[in-house]
mmCIF file of C-alpha atoms and ligand atoms in Angstrom:
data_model
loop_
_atom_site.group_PDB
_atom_site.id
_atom_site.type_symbol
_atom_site.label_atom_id
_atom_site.label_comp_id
_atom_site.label_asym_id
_atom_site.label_seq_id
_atom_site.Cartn_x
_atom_site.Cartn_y
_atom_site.Cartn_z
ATOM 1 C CA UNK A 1 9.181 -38.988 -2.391
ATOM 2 C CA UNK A 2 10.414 -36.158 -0.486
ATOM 3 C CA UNK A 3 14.137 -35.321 0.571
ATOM 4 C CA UNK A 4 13.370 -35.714 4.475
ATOM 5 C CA UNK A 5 16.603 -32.789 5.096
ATOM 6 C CA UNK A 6 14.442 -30.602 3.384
ATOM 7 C CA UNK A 7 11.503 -28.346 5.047
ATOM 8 C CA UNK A 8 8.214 -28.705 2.313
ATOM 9 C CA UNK A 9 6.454 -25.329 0.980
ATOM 10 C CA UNK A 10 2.960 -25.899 -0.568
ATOM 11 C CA UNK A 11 0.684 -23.196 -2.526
ATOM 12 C CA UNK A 12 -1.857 -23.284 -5.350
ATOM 13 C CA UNK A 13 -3.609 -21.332 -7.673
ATOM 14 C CA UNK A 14 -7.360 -21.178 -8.881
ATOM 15 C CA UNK A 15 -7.677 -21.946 -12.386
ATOM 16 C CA UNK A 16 -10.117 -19.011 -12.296
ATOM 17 C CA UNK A 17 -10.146 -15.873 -14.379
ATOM 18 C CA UNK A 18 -7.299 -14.583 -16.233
ATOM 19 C CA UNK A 19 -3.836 -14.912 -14.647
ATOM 20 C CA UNK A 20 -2.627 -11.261 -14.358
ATOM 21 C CA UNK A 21 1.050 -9.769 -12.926
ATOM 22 C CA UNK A 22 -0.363 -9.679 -9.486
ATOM 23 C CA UNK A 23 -0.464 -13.807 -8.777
ATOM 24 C CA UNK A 24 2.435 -13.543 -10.583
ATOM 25 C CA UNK A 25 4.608 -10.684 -8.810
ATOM 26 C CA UNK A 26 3.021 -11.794 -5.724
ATOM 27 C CA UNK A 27 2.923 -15.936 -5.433
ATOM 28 C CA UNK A 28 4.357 -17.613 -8.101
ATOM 29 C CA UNK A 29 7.622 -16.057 -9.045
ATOM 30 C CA UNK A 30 8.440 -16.336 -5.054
ATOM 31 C CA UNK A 31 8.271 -19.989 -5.846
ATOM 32 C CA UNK A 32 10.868 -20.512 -8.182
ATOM 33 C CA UNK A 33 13.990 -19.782 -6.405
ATOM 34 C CA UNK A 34 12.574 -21.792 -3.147
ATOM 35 C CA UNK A 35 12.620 -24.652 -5.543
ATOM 36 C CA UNK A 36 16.345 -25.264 -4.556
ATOM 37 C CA UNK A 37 15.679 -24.898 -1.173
ATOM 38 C CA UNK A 38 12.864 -26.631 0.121
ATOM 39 C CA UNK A 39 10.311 -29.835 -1.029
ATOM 40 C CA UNK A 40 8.324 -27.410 -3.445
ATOM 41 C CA UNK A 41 4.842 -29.127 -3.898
ATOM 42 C CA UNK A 42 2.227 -26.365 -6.929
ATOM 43 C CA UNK A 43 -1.619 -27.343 -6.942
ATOM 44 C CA UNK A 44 -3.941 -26.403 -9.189
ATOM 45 C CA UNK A 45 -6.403 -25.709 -6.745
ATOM 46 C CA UNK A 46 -10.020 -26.731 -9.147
ATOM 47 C CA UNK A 47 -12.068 -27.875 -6.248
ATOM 48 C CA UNK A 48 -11.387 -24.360 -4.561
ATOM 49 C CA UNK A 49 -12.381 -22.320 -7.970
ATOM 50 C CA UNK A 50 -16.050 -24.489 -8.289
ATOM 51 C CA UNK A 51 -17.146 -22.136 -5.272
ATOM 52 C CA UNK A 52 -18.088 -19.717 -7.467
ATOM 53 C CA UNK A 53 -19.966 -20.533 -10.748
ATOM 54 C CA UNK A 54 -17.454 -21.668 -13.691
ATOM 55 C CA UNK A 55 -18.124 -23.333 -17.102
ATOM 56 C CA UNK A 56 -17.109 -27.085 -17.242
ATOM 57 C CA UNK A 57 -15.024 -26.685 -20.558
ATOM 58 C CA UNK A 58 -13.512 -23.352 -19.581
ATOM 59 C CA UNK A 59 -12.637 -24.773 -16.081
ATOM 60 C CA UNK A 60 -11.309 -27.706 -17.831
ATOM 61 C CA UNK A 61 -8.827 -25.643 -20.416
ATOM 62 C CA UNK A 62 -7.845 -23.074 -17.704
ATOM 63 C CA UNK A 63 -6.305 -26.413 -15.382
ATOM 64 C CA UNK A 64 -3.802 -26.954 -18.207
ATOM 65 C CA UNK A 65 -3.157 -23.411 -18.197
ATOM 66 C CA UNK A 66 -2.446 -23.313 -14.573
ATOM 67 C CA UNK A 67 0.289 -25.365 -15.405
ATOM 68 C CA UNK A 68 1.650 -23.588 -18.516
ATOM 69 C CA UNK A 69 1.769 -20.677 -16.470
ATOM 70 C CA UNK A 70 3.795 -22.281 -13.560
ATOM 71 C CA UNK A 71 6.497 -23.514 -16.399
ATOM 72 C CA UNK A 72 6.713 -20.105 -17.747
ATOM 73 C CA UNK A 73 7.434 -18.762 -14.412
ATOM 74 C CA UNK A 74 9.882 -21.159 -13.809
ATOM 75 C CA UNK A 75 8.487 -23.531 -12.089
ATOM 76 C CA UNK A 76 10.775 -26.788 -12.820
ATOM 77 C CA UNK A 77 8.624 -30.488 -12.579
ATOM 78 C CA UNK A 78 12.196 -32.032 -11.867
ATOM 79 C CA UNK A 79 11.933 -30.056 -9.087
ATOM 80 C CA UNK A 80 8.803 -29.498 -7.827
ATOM 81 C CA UNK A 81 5.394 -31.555 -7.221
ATOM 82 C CA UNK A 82 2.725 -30.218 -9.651
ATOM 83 C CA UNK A 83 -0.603 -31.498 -9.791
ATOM 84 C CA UNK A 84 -4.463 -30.842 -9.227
ATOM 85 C CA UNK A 85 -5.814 -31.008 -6.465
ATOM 86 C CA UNK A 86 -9.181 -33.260 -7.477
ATOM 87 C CA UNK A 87 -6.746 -35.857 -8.393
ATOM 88 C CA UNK A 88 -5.965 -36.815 -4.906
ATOM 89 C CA UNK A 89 -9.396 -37.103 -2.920
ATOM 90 C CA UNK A 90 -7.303 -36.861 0.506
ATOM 91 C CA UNK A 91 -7.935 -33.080 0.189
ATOM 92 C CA UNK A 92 -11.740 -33.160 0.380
ATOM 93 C CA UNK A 93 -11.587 -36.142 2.896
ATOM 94 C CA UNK A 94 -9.149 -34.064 5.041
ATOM 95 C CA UNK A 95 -11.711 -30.599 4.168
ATOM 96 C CA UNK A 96 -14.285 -33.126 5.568
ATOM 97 C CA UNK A 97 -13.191 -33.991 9.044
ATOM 98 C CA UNK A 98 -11.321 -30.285 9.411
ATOM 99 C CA UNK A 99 -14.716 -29.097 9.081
ATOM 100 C CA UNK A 100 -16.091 -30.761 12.285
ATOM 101 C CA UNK A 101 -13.464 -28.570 14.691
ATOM 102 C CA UNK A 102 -13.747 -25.239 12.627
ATOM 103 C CA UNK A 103 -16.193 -22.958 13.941
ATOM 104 C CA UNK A 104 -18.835 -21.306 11.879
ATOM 105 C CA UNK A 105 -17.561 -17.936 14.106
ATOM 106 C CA UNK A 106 -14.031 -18.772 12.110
ATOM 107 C CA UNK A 107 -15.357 -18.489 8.914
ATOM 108 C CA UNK A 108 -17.429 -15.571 9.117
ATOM 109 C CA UNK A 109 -14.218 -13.478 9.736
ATOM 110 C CA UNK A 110 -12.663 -14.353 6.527
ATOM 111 C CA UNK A 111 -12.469 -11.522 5.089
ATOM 112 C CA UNK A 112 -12.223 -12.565 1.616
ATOM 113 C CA UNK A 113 -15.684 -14.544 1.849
ATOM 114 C CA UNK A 114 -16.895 -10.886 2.683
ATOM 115 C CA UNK A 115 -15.342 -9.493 -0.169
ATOM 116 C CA UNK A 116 -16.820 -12.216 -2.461
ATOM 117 C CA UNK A 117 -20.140 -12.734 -0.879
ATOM 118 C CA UNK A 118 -20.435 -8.839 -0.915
ATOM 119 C CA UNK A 119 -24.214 -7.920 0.129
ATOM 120 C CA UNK A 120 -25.422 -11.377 -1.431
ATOM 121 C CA UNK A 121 -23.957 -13.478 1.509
ATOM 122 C CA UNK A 122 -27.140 -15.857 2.023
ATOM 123 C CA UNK A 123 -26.751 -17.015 -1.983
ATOM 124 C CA UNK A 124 -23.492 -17.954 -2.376
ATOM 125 C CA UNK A 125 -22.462 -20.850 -2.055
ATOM 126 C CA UNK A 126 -21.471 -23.286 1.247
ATOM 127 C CA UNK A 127 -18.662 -23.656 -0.504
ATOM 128 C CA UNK A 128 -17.510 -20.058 -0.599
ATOM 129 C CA UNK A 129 -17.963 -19.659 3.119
ATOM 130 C CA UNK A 130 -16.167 -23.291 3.385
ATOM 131 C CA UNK A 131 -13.021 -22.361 0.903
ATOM 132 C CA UNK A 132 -10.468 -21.670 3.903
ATOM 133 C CA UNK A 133 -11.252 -25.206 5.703
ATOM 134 C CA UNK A 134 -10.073 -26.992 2.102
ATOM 135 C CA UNK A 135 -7.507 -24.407 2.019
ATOM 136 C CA UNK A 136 -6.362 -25.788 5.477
ATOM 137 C CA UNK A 137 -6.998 -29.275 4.431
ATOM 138 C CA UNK A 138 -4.568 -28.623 0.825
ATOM 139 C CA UNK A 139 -1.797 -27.382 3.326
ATOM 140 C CA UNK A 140 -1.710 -29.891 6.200
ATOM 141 C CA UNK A 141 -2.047 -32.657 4.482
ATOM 142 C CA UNK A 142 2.042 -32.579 3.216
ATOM 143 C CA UNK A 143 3.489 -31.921 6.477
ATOM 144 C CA UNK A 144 4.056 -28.307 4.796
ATOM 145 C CA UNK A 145 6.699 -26.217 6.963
ATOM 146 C CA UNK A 146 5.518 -23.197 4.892
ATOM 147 C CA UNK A 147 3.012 -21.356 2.602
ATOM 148 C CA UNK A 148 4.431 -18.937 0.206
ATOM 149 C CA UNK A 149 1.449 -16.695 -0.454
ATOM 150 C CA UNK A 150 0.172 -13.130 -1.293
ATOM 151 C CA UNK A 151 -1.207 -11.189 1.154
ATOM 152 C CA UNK A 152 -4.763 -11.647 0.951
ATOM 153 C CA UNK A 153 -4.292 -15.561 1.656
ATOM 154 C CA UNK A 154 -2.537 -14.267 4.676
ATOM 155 C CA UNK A 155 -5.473 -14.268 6.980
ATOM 156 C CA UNK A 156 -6.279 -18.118 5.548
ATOM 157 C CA UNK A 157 -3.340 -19.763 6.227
ATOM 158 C CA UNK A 158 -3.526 -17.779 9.772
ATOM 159 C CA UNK A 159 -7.260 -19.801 10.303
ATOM 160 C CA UNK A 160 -4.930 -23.167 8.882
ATOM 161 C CA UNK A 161 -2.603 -23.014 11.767
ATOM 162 C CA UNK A 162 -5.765 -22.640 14.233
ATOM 163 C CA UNK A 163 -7.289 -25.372 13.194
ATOM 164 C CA UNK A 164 -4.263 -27.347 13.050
ATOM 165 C CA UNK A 165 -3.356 -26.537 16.816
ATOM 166 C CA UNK A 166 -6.834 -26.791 17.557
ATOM 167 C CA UNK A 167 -6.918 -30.677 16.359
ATOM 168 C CA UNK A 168 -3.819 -31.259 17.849
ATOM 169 C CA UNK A 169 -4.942 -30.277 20.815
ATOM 170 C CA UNK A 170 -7.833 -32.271 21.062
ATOM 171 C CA UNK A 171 -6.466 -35.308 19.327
ATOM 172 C CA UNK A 172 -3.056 -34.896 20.047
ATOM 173 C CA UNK A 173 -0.214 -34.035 18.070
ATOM 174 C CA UNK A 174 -0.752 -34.975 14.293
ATOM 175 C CA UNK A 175 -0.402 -31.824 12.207
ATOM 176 C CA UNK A 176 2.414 -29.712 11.515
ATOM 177 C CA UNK A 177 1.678 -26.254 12.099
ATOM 178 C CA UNK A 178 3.049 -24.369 8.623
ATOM 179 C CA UNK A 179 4.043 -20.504 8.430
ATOM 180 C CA UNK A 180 3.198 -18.190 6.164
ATOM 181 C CA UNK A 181 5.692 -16.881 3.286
ATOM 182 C CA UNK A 182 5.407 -13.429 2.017
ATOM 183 C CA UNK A 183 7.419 -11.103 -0.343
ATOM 184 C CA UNK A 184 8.623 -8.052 1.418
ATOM 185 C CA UNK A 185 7.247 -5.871 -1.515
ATOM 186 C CA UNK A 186 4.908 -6.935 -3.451
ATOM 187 C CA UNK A 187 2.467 -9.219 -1.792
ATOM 188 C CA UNK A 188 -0.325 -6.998 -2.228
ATOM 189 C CA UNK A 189 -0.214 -5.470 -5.887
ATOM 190 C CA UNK A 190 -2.813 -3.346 -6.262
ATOM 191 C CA UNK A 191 -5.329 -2.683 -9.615
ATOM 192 C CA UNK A 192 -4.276 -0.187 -11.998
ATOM 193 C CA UNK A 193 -6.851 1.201 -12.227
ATOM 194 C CA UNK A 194 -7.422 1.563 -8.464
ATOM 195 C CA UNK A 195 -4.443 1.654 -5.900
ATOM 196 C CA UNK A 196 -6.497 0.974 -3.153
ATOM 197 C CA UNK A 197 -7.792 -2.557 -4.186
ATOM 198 C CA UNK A 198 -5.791 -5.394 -5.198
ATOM 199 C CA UNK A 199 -4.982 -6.400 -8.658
ATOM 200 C CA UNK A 200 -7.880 -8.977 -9.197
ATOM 201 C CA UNK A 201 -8.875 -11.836 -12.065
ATOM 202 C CA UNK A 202 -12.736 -11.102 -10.700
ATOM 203 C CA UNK A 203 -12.157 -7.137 -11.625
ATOM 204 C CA UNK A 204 -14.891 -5.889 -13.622
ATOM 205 C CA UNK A 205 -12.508 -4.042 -15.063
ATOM 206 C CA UNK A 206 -10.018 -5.657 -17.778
ATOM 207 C CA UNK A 207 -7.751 -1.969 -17.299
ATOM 208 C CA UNK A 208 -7.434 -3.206 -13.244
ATOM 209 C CA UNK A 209 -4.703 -6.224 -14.138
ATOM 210 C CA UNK A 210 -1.929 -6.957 -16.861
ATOM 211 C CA UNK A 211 -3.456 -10.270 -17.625
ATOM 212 C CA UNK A 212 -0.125 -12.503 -18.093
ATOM 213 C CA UNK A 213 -1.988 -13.508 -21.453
ATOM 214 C CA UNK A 214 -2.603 -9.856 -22.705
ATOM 215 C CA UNK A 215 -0.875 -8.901 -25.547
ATOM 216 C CA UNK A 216 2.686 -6.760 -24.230
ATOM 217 C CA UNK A 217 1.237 -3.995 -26.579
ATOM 218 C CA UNK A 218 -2.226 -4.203 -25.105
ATOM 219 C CA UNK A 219 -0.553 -4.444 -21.424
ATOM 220 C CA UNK A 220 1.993 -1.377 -22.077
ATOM 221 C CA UNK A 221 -1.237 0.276 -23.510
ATOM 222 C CA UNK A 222 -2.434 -0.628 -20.031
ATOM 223 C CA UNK A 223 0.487 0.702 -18.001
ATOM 224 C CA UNK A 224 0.140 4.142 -19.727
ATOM 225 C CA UNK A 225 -3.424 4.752 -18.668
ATOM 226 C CA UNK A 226 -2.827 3.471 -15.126
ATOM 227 C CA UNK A 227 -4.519 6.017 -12.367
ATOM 228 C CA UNK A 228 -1.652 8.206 -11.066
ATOM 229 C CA UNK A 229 -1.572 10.325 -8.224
ATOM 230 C CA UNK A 230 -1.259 14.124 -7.903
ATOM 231 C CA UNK A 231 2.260 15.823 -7.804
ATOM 232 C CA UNK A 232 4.978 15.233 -10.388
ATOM 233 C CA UNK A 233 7.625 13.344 -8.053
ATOM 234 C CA UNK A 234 8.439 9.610 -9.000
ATOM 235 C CA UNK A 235 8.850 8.601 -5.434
ATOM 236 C CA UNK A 236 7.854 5.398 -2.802
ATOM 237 C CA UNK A 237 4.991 6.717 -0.798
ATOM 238 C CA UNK A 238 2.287 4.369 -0.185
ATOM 239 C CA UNK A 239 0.019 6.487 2.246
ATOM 240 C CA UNK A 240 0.024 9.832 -0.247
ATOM 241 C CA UNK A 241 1.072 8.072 -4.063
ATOM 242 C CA UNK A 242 -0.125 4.716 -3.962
ATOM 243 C CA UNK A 243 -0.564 4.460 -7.067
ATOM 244 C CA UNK A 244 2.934 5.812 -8.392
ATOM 245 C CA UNK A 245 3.913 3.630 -4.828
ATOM 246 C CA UNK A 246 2.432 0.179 -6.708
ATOM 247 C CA UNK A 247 3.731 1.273 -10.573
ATOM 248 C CA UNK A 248 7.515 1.450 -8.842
ATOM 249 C CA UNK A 249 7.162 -1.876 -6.794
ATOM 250 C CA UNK A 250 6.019 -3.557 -10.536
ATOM 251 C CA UNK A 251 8.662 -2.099 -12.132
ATOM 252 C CA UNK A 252 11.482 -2.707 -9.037
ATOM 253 C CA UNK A 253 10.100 -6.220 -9.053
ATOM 254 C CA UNK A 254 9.914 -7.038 -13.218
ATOM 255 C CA UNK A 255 13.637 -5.514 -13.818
ATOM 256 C CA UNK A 256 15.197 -6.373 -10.808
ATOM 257 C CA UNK A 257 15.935 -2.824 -9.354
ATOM 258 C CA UNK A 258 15.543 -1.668 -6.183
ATOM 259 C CA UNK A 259 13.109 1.034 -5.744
ATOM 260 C CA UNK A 260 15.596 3.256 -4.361
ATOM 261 C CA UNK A 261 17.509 3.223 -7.503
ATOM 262 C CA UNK A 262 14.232 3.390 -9.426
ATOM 263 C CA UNK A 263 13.754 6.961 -7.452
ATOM 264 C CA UNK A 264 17.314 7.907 -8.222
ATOM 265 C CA UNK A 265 16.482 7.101 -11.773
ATOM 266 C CA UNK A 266 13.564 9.389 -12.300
ATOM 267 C CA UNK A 267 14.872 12.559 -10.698
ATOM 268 C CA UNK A 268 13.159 15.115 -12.425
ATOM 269 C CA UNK A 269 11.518 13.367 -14.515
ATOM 270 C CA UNK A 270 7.523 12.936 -14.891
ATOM 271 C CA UNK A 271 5.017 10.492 -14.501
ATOM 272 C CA UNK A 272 5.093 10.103 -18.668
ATOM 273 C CA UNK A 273 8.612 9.464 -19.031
ATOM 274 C CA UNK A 274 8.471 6.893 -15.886
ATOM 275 C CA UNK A 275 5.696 4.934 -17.677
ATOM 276 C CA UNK A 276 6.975 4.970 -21.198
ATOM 277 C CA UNK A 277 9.700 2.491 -19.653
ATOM 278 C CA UNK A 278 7.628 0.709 -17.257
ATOM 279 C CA UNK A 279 5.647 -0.125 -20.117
ATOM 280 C CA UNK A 280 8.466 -1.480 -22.686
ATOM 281 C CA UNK A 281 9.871 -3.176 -19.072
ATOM 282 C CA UNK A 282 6.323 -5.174 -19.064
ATOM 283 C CA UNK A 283 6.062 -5.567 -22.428
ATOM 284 C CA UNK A 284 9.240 -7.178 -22.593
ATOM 285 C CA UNK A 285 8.620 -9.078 -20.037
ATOM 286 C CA UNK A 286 5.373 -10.649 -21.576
ATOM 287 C CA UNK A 287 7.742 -11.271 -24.886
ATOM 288 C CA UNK A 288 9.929 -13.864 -23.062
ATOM 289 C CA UNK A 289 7.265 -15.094 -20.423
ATOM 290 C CA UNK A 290 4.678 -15.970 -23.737
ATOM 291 C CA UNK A 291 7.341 -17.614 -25.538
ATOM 292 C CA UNK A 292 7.988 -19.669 -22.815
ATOM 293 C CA UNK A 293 4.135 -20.494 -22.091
ATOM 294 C CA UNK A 294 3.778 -21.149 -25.489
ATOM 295 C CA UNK A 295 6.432 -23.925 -25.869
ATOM 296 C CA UNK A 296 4.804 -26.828 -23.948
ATOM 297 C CA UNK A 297 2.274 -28.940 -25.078
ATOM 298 C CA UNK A 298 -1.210 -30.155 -23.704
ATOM 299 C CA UNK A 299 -0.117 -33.651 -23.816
ATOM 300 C CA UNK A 300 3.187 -32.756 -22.101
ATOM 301 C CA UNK A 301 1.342 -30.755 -18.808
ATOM 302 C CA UNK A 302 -1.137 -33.924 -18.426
ATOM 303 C CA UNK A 303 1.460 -36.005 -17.955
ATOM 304 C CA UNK A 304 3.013 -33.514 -15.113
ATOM 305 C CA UNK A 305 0.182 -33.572 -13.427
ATOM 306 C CA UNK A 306 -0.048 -37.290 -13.854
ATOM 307 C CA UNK A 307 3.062 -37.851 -12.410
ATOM 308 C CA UNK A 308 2.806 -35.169 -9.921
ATOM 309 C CA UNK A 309 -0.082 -36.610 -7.983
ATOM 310 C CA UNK A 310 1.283 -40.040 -8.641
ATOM 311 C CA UNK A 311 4.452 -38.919 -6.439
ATOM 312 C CA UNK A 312 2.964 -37.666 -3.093
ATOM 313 C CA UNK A 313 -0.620 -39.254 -3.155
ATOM 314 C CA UNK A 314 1.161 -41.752 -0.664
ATOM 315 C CA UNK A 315 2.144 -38.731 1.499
ATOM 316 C CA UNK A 316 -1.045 -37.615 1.490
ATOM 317 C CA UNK A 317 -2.776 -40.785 2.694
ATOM 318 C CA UNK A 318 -0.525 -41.224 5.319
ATOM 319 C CA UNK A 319 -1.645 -38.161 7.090
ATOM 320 C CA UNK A 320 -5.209 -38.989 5.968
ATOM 321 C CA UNK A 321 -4.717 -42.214 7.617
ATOM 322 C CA UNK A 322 -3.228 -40.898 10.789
ATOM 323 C CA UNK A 323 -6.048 -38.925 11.081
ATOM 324 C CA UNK A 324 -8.449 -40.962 10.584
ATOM 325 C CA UNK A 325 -6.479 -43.394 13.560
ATOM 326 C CA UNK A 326 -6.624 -40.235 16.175
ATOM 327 C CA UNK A 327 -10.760 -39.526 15.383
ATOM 328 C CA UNK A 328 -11.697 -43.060 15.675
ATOM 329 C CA UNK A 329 -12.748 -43.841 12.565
ATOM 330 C CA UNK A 330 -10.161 -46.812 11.503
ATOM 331 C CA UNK A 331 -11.315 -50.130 12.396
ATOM 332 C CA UNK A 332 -8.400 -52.020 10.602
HETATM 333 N N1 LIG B 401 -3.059 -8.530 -6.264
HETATM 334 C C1 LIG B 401 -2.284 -9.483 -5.795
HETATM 335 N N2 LIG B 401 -1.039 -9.187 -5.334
HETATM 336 C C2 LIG B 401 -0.229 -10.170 -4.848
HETATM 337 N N3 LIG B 401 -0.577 -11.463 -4.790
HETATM 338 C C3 LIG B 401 -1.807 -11.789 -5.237
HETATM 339 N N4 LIG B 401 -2.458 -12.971 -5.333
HETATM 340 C C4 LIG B 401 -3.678 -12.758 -5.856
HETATM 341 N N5 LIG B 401 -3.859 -11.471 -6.129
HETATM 342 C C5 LIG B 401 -2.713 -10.831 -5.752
HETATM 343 C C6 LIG B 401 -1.890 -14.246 -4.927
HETATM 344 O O1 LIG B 401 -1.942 -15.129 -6.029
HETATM 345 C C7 LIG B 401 -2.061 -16.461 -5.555
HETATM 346 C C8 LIG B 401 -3.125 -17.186 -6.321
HETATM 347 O O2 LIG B 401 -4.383 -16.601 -6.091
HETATM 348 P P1 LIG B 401 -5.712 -17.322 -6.532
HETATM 349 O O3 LIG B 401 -5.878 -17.265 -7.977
HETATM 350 O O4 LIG B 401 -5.773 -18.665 -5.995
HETATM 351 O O5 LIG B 401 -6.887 -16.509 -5.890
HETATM 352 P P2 LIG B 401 -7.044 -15.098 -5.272
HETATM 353 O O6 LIG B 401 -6.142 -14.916 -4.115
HETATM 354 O O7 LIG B 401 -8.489 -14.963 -4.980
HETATM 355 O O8 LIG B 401 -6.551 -14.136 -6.443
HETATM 356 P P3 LIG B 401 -7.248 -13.258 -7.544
HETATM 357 O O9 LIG B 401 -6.393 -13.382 -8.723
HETATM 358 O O10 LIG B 401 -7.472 -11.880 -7.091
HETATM 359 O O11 LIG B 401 -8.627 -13.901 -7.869
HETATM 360 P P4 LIG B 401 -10.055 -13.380 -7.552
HETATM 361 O O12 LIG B 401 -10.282 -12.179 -8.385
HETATM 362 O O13 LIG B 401 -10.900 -14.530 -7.953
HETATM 363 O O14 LIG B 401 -10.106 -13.056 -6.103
HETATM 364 C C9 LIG B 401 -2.329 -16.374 -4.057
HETATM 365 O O15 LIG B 401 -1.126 -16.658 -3.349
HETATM 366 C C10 LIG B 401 -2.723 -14.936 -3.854
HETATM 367 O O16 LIG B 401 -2.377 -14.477 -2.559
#
């Protein structure tokens, strides 16, 4: 199932919203070269994006486009694990019984369950306010080593490991407590047409994310009305030019230049001539990534996913089981 000399990663994805440069820069294209490296299990994470209202046949379409968008990333099924997570019902078993030792006090700190629930946090949903215990439930149950992540999943996978230690503790050792994975640059990219928020699929703004489904001439469009800051200088600054700071980590990131060389590049030059390229950069990047997503089949990503949870369902159960031995609730 699993090469046993290798340490396991696990992430996910919602299939909420439009996919934009931000999951991409930030989570998924960390992935792909860790697929060498490690036992690389990819969720589609659907029981995590019902917490806040979807429709049932966009839900449905955006699950195979999860996966499309893994493939054109890079993301190699010979590989890696792909699969949905409401295919194996260990994860809402596990969400289950993880939600007897975390604390409603845990929870309320998330700070992305603020965020969401903004003033309206009596309405939304149990599940909202529940999301990081499934979270915790998706990781654990693969003995994962490690979580590559961006940085707002940071303080989730931080609330995983409590509750794992917290379990082990009082039921003695069963979980694996997994670390978190982020890019040195780039695991916060921020909205374009804000600095000081994230990029975001739940923007109200389409002009706050590259959508990786935008057209390149609608996202370079995008990239040349992107806030700047004041000044002239094309330089790294995240306190004072956050917004030139986030433009240069895109590029750096997208053409595989450091940012030093970026600045070296744009000596005397201006914000117009600095965008002008970043925008053919993204637009050429869209080209080749569309191409790509474009090449696969429904038929084809069903029977990933098919075959994905068909391959570790067993590991799953087998921590299922275990815990289900160390709470008392196994009479065979
Ligand atoms: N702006 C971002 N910069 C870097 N990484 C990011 N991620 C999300 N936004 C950024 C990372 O992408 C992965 C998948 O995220 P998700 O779709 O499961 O949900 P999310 O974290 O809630 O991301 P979104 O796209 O911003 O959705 P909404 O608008 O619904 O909140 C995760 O690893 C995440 O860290």
């Amino acid at each position: 199932m699993t090469n046993a000399n290798k340490q396991t990663i696990f992430s996910g994805v919602q299939p909420t919203g439009n996919l934009h440069l931000g999951n991409y820069l930030g989570a998924i294209s960390q992935w792909v070269p860790m697929q060498e490296q490690y036992n690389a299990i990819f969720c589609v994470v659907d029981y995590h994006a019902i917490t806040v209202k979807q429709d049932p046949a966009d839900l449905n379409k955006r699950i195979v486009e999860i996966v499309r968008h893994y493939l054109a990333s890079g993301i190699n099924p010979k590989k890696s694990v792909i699969f949905q997570q409401s295919a194996i019902t260990a994860h809402t078993e596990l969400a289950w019984i993880l939600n007897t030792v975390a604390r409603i006090s845990d929870l309320k700190k998330m700070t992305q369950f603020k965020d969401k629930a903004g003033k309206d946090q009596e309405n939304v949903s149990v599940g909202l306010f529940d999301y990081p215990v499934l979270m915790a439930a998706d990781i654990l149950l693969y003995n994962t080593d490690a979580v590559p992540v961006g940085e707002d999943q940071k303080q989730h996978v931080e609330l995983c490991r409590d509750l794992a230690k917290r379990f082990n503790h009082q039921f003695g050792e069963t979980f694996k407590i997994p670390e978190v994975i982020m890019r040195k640059e780039g695991a916060r990219i921020m909205g374009l047409d804000d600095p000081t928020k994230k990029m975001s699929k739940s923007a109200s703004s389409p002009v706050n994310y590259i959508a990786l489904n935008d057209t390149p001439e609608v996202a370079a469009k995008k990239i040349m009305r992107a806030t700047t800051d004041s000044g002239t200088e094309i330089k790294y600054d995240k306190e004072n030019k956050p917004a030139i700071a986030n433009l240069l980590t895109i590029y750096s990131l997208l053409d595989n230049k450091t940012i030093k060389e970026l600045e070296k590049q744009y000596i005397g030059k201006g914000y117009g001539d600095f965008k002008k390229d970043l925008a053919e950069v993204v637009k050429n990047f869209l080209v080749k990534y569309q191409e790509k997503y474009n090449s696969y089949t429904d038929e084809e990503i069903k029977t990933i996913l098919k075959q994905g949870a068909k391959k570790i369902k067993p590991i799953a159960e087998e921590v299922l089981n275990k815990v289900k031995t160390k709470i008392g609730i196994n009479i065979n």
